[in-house]
Each structure stands twice: as C-alpha cells, then as structure tokens.
PDB file of C-alpha atoms in Angstrom:
ATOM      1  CA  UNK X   1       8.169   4.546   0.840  1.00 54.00           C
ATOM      2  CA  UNK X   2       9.983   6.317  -1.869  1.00 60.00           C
ATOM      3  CA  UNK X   3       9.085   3.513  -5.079  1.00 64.00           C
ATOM      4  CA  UNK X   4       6.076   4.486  -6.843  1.00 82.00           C
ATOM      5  CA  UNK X   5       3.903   1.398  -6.480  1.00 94.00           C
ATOM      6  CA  UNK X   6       4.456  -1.694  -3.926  1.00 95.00           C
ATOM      7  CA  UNK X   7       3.084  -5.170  -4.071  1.00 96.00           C
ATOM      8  CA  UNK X   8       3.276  -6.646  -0.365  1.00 96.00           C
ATOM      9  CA  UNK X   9       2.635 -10.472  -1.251  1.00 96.00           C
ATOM     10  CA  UNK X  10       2.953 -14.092   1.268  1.00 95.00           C
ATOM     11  CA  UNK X  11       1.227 -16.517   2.984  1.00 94.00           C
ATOM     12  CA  UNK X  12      -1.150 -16.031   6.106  1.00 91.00           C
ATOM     13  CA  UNK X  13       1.464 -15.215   8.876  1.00 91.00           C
ATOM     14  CA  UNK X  14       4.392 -14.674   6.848  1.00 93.00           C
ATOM     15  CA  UNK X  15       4.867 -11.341   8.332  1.00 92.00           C
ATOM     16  CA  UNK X  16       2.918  -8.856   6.053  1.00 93.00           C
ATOM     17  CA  UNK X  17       0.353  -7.243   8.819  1.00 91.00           C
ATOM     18  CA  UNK X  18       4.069  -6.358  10.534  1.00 92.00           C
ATOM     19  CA  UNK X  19       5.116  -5.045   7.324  1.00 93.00           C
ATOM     20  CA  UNK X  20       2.447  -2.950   6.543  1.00 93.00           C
ATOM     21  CA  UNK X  21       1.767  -1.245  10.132  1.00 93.00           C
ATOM     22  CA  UNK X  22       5.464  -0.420   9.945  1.00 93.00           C
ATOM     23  CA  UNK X  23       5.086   1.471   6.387  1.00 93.00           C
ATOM     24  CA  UNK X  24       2.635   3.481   7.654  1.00 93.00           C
ATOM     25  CA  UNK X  25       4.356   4.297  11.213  1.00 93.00           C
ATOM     26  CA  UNK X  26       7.020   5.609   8.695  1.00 92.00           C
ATOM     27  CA  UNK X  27       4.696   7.576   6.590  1.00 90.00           C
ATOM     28  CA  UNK X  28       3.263   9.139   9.687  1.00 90.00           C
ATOM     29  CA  UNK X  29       6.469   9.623  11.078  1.00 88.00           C
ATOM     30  CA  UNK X  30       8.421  11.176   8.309  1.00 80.00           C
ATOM     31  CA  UNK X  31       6.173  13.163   6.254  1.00 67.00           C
ATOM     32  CA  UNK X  32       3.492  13.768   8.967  1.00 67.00           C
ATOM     33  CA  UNK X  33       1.904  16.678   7.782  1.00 72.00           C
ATOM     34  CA  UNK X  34       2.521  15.913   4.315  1.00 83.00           C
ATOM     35  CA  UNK X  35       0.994  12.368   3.518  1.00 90.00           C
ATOM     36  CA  UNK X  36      -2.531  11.517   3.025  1.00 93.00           C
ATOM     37  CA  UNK X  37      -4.175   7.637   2.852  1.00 95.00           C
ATOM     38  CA  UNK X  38      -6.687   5.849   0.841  1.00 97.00           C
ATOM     39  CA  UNK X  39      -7.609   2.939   3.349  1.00 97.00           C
ATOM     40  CA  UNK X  40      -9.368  -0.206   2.103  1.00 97.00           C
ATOM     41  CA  UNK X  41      -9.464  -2.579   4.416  1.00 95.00           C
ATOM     42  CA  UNK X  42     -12.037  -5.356   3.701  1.00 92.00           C
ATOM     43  CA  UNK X  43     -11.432  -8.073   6.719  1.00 88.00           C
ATOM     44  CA  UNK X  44     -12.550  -4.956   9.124  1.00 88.00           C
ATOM     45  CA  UNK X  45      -8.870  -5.322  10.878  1.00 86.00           C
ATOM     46  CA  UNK X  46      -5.523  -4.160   9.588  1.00 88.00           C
ATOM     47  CA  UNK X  47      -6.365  -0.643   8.986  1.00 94.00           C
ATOM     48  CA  UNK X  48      -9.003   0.282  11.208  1.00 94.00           C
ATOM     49  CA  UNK X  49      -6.965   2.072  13.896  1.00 93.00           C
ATOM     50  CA  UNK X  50      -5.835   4.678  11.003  1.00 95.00           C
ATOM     51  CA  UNK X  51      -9.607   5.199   9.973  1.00 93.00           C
ATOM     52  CA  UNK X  52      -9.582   8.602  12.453  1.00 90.00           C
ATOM     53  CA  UNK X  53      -6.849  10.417  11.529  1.00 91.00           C
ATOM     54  CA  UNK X  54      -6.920  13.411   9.768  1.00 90.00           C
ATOM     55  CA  UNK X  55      -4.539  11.870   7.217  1.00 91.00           C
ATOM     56  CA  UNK X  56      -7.075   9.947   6.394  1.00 93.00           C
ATOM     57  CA  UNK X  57      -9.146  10.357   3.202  1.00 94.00           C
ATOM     58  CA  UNK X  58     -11.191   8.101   2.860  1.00 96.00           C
ATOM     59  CA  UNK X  59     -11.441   4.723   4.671  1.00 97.00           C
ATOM     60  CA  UNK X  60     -13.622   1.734   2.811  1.00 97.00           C
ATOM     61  CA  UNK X  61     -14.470  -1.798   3.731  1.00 94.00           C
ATOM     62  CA  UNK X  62     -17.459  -2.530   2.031  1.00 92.00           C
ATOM     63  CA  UNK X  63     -17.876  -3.444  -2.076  1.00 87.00           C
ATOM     64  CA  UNK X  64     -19.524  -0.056  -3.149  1.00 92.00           C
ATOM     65  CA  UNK X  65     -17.140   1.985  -0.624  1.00 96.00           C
ATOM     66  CA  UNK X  66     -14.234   0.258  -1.886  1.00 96.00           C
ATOM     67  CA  UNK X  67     -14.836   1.196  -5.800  1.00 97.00           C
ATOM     68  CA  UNK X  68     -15.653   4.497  -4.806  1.00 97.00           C
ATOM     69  CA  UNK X  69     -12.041   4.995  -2.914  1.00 97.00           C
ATOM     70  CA  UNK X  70     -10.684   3.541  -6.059  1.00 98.00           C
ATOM     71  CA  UNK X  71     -12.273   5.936  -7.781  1.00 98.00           C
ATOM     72  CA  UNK X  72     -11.921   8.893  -5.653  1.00 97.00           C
ATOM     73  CA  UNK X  73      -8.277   7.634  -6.163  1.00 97.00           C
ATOM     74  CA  UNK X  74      -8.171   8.176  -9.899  1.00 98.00           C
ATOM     75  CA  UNK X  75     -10.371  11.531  -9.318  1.00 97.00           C
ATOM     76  CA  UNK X  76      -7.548  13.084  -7.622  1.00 96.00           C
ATOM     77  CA  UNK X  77      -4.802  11.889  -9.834  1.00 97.00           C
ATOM     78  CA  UNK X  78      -6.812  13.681 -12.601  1.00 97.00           C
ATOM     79  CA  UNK X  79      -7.264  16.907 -10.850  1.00 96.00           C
ATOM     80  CA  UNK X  80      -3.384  17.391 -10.303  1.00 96.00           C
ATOM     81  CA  UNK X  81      -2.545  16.489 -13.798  1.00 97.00           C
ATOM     82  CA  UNK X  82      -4.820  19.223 -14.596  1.00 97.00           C
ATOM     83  CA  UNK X  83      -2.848  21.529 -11.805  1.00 95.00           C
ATOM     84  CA  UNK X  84       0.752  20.291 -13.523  1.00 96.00           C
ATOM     85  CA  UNK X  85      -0.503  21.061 -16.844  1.00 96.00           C
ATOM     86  CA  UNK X  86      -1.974  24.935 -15.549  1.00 95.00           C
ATOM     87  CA  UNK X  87       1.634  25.151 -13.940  1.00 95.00           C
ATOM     88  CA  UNK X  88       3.583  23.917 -16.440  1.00 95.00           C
ATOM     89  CA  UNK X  89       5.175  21.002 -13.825  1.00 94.00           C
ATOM     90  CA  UNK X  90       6.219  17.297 -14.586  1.00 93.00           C
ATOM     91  CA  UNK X  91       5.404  16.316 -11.321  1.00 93.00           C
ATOM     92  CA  UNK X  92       3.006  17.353  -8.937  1.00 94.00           C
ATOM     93  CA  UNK X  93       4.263  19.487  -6.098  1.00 91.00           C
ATOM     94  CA  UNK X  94       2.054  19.099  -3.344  1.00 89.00           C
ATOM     95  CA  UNK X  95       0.902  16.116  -0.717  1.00 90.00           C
ATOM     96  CA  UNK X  96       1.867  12.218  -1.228  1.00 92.00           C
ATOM     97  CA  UNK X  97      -0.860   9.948  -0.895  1.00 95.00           C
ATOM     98  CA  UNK X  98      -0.729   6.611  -0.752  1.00 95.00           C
ATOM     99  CA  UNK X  99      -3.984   4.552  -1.699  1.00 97.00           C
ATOM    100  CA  UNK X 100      -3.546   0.893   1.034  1.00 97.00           C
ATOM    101  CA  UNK X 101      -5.140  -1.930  -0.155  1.00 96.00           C
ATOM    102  CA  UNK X 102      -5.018  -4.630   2.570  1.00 93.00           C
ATOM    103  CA  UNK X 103      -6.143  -7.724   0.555  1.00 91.00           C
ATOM    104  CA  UNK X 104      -6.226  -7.073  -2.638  1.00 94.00           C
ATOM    105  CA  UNK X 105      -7.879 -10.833  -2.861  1.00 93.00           C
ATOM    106  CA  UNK X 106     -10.970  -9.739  -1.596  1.00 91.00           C
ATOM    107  CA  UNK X 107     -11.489  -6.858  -4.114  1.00 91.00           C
ATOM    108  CA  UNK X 108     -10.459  -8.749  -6.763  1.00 93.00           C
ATOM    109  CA  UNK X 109     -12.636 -11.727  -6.179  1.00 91.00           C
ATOM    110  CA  UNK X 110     -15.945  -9.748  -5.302  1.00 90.00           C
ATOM    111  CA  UNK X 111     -15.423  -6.423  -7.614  1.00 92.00           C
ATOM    112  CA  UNK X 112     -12.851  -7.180 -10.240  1.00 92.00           C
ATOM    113  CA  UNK X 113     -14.799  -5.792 -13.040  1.00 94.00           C
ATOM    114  CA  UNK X 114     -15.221  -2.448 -11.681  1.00 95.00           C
ATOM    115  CA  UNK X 115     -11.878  -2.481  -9.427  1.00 95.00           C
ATOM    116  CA  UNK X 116      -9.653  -3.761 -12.112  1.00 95.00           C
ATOM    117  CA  UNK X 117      -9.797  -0.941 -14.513  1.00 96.00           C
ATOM    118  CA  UNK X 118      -9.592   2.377 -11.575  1.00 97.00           C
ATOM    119  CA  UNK X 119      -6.194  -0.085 -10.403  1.00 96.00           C
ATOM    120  CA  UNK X 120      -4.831  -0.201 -13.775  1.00 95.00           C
ATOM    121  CA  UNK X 121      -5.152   3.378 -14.309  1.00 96.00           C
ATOM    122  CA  UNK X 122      -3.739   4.615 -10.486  1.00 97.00           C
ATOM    123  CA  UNK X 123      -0.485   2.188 -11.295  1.00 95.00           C
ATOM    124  CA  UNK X 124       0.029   3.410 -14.808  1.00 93.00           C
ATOM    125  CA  UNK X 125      -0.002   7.253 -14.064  1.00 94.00           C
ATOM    126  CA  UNK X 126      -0.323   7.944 -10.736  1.00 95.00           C
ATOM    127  CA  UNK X 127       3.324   8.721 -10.344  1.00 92.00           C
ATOM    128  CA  UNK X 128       4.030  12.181 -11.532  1.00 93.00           C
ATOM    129  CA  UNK X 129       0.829  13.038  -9.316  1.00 94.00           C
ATOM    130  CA  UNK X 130       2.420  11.571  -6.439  1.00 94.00           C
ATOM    131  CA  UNK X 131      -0.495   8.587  -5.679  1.00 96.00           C
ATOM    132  CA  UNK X 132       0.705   5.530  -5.067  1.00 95.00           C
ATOM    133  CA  UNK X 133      -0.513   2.215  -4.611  1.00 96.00           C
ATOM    134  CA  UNK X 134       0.453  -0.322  -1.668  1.00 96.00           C
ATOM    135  CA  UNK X 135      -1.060  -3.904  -2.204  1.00 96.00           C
ATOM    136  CA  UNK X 136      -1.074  -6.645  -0.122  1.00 95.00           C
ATOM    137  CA  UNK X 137      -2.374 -10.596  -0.511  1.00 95.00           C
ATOM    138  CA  UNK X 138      -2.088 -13.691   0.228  1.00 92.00           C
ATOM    139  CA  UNK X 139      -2.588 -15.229  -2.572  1.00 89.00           C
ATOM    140  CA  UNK X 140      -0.183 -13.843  -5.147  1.00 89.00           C
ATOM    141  CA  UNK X 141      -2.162 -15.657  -8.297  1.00 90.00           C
ATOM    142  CA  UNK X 142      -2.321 -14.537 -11.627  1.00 86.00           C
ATOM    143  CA  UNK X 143      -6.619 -14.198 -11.071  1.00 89.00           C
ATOM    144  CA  UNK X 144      -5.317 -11.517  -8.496  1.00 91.00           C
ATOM    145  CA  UNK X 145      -2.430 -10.231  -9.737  1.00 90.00           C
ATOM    146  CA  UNK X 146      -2.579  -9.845 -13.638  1.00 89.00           C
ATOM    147  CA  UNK X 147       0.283  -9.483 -15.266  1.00 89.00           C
ATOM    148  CA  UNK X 148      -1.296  -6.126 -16.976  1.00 90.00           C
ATOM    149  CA  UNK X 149      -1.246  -4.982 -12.940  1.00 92.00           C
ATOM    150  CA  UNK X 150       1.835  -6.931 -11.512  1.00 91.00           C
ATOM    151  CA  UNK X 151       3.819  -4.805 -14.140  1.00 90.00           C
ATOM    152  CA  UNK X 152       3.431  -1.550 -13.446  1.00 92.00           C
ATOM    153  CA  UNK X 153       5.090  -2.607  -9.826  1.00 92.00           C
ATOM    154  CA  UNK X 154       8.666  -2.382 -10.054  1.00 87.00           C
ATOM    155  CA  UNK X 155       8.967  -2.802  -6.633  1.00 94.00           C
ATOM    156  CA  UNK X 156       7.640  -6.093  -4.846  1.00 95.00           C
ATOM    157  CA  UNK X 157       8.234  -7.621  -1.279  1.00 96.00           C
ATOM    158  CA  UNK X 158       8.341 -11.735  -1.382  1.00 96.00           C
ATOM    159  CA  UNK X 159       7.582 -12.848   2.146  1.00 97.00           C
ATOM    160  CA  UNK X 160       7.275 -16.769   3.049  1.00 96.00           C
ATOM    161  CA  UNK X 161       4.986 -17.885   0.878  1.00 95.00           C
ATOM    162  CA  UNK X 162       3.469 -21.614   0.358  1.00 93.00           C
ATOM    163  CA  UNK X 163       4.702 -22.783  -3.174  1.00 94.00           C
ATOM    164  CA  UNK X 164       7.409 -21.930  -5.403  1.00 95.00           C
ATOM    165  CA  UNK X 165       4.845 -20.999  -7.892  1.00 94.00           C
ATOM    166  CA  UNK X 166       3.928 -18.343  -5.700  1.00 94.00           C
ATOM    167  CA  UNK X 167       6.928 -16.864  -5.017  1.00 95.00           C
ATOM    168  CA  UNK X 168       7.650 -16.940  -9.072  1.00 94.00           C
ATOM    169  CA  UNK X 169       4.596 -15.178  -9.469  1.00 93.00           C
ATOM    170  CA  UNK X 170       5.405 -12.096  -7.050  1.00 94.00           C
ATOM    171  CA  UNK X 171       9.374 -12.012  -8.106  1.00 94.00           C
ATOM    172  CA  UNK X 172       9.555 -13.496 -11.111  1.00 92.00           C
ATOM    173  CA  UNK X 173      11.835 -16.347  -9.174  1.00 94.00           C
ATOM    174  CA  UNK X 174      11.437 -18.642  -6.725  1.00 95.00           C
ATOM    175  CA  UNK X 175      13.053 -18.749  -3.019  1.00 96.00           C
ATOM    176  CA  UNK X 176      10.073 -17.015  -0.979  1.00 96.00           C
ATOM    177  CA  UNK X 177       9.150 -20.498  -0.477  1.00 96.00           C
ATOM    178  CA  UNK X 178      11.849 -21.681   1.347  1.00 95.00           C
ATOM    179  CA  UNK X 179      12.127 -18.538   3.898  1.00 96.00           C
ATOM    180  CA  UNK X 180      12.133 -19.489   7.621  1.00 94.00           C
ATOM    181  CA  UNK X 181       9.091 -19.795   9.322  1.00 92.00           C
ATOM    182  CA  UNK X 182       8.538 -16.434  12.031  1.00 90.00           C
ATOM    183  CA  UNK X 183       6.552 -18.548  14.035  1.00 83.00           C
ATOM    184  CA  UNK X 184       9.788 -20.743  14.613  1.00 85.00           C
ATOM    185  CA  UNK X 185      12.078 -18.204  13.885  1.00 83.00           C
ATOM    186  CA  UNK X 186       9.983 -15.282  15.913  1.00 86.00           C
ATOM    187  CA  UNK X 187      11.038 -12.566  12.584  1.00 90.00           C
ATOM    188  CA  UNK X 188      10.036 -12.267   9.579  1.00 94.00           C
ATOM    189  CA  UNK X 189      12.374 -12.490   6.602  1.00 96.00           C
ATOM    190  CA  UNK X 190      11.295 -11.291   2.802  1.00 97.00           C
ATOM    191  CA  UNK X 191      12.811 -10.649  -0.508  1.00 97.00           C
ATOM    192  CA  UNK X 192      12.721  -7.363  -1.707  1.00 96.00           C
ATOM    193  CA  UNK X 193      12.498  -6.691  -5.648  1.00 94.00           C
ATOM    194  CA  UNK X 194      13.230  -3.153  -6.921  1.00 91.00           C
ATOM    195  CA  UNK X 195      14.415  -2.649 -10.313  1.00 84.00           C
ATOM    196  CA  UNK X 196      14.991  -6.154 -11.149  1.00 83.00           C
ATOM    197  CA  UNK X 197      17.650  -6.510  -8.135  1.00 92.00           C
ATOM    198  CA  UNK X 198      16.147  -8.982  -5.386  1.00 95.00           C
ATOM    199  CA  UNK X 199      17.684  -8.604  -1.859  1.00 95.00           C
ATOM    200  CA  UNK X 200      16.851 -10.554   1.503  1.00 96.00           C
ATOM    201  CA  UNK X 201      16.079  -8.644   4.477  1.00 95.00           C
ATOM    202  CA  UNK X 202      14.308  -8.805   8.240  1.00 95.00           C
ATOM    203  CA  UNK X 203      11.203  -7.401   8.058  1.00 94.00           C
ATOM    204  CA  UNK X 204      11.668  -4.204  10.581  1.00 90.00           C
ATOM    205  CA  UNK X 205       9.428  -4.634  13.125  1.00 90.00           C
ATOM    206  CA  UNK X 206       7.332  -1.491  15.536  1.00 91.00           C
ATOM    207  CA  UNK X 207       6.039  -2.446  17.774  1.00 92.00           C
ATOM    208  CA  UNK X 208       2.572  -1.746  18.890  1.00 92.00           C
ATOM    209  CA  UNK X 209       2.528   0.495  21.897  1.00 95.00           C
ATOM    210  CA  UNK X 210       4.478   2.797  19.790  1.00 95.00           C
ATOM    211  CA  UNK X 211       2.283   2.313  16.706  1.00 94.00           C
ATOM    212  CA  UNK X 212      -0.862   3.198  19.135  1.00 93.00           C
ATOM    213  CA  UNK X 213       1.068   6.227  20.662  1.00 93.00           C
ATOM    214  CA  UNK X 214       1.705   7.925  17.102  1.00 93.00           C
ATOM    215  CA  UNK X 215      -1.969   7.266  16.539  1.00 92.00           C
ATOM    216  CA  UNK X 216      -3.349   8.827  19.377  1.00 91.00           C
ATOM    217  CA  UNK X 217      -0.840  12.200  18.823  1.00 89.00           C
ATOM    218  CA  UNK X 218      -2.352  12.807  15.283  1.00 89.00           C
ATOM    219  CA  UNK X 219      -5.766  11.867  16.716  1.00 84.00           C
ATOM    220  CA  UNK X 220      -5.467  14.444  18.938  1.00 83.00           C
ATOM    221  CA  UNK X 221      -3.471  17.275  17.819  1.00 79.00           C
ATOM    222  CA  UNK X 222      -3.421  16.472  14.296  1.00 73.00           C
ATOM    223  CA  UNK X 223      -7.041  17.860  13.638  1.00 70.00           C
ATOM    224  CA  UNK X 224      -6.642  21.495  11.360  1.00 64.00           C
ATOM    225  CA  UNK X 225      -2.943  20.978  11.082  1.00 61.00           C
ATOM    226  CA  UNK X 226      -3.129  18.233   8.063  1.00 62.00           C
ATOM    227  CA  UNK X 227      -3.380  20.059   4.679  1.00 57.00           C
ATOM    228  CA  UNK X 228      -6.046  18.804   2.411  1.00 49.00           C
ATOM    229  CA  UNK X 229      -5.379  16.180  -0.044  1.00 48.00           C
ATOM    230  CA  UNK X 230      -8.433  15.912  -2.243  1.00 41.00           C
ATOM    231  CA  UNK X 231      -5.986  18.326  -4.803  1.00 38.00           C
TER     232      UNK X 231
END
C-alpha cells in the first residue's frame, strides 16, 4: 500500500480476489480512520461487502456510475492541488484514497473512450494528492492495458497467468506463466515488480471470517468517526 499506483494482473484463479481482499483488510487495518475508497466493481462480487462502510466514497458497478467514480476521482485530485497550491505544499496532507478497480477489462471493453482519458489523468498526477489507483484483470492485453497506462505503474503484481505473452505484458518478462497452480498447490505465488526489481512471493492470505469481522466493526462503529474525503 505505500507505491503510488498498482496493476494486480493473472489468469481466472490465479489468486488475485485473495490479493485484493487482503490490500484492503490492510488499508482498513492500518490507516482506519485515515483511508477512503473509490469502489468499481463491475461483476457485482469482489467489492460489494465494502460498499457500506463509511470509508467508502463512492461504490459503482454500472457503465454511467463507473465514469462518474472515475471522474469524481479526478474531481478530487483537482480540488487538493488547488488546497497544496493555497498552502504552499508539494504533497497533499490529508486522507489517502485509493480508487479499486476490480476488472479493469470490463471498463475498458464497454467505456474505454470515456474511461481511458479520467485513468490516464488519476495515474499521471494523482500522487502528490495522495489518490491512487489499484487495477486488477485478467487479461493483461495491450487493448486493456496501454502502454500510455501500464507506464505510469511502477509497481505491478504478476500472478499465474496463461501465456508468456501475458506475463511479458504485465512485467516486461516472462515467468508468470510458469507459476504453480494454487489449485494444486492450495497458495498463490506472484511476482512482484517495483522499480524495475521483480521478486517472487506467496500471496498473504486473510482469511474471511476475519475480513467479515473488520467489516462489520467499521459498519457499526465507524459511522461519524471517518473524516470526509471528498477534499
């Protein structure tokens, strides 16, 4: 959680639903009063549970929804630029928020013309205004992952994906391809790219119960203790 911008890429059951539920138990569970989420979640399933909390900005699922938390996305990046340049700052002092894109296949395929652009502009300066992006697909492809995009993401998790092609086109090399299986192996192994240095790692798993117990605390007692993010 502390690079700027992650790409989440491999192939259906490679391990990234595990991966992504336990990036946002840590988010919750580190900076719980201090994080705020952009959900869009367009297969209705991955991020639903988190569509309550108070953390929660916005949640989307639908085509127009989904542009709009984009945009509401960029919105707020402008509106702190505008607070770092009143202030004098570099970097924005307040809230992180991190804007969750669970396919990014689906937006790209049905809305690239209008998603496309508000991405671009989140990954090139959301940084200093402390938005970031988390994408995650299963079909790393150049048609979903332009290389205009796929740049600004200097740090990239490689789980098992089908081809080496694919795993070139998340890490720049191949080897995701020939990651055990964690339906054989029951974990899930992935190559993490920050910086141009690749490392292999187990994918830390949470599991659920506790996942659904964090939930229901913020649910519950989070509700006028959660600052608000929309600055």
């Amino acid at each position: 959680l502390k690079q700027t911008h992650l790409l989440i890429a491999g192939e259906t059951g490679s391990g990234k639903s595990v991966f992504e539920n336990g990036l946002m138990y840590t988010a919750l569970l580190n900076a719980s009063c201090d994080v705020g989420f952009i959900l869009i979640d367009p297969k209705l399933t991955e991020l639903i549970a988190y569509k309550d909390l108070p953390h929660t900005i916005k949640y989307a699922c639908d085509g127009k929804s989904m542009i709009e938390a984009l945009q509401l996305a960029v919105n707020i990046i402008m509106t702190r630029y505008a607070d770092m340049q009143r202030k004098r700052q570099k970097t924005y002092d307040g809230s992180k928020i991190y804007v969750v894109i669970d396919e990014l296949q689906d937006l790209m395929t049905t809305h690239r013309k209008q998603a496309f652009p508000l991405l671009q502009r989140i990954a090139q300066i959301g940084r200093a205004s402390k938005v970031s992006l988390i994408c995650c697909t299963q079909s790393p492809i150049s048609k979903i992952i332009p290389t205009e995009l796929k740049c600004n993401f200097s740090s990239r998790i490689g789980l098992r994906t089908i081809s080496r092609q694919d795993s070139r086109n998340i890490l720049d090399m191949a080897g995701c391809e020939t990651l055990p299986d964690p339906i054989i192996e029951h974990k899930a192994y992935c190559y993490y790219r920050r910086n141009g240095n690749i490392d292999k790692y187990i994918v830390p798993y949470t599991k659920e119960e506790d996942i659904n117990r964090l939930i229901e605390h913020w649910r519950i007692y989070g509700k006028g203790k959660i600052k608000l993010f929309r600055r």
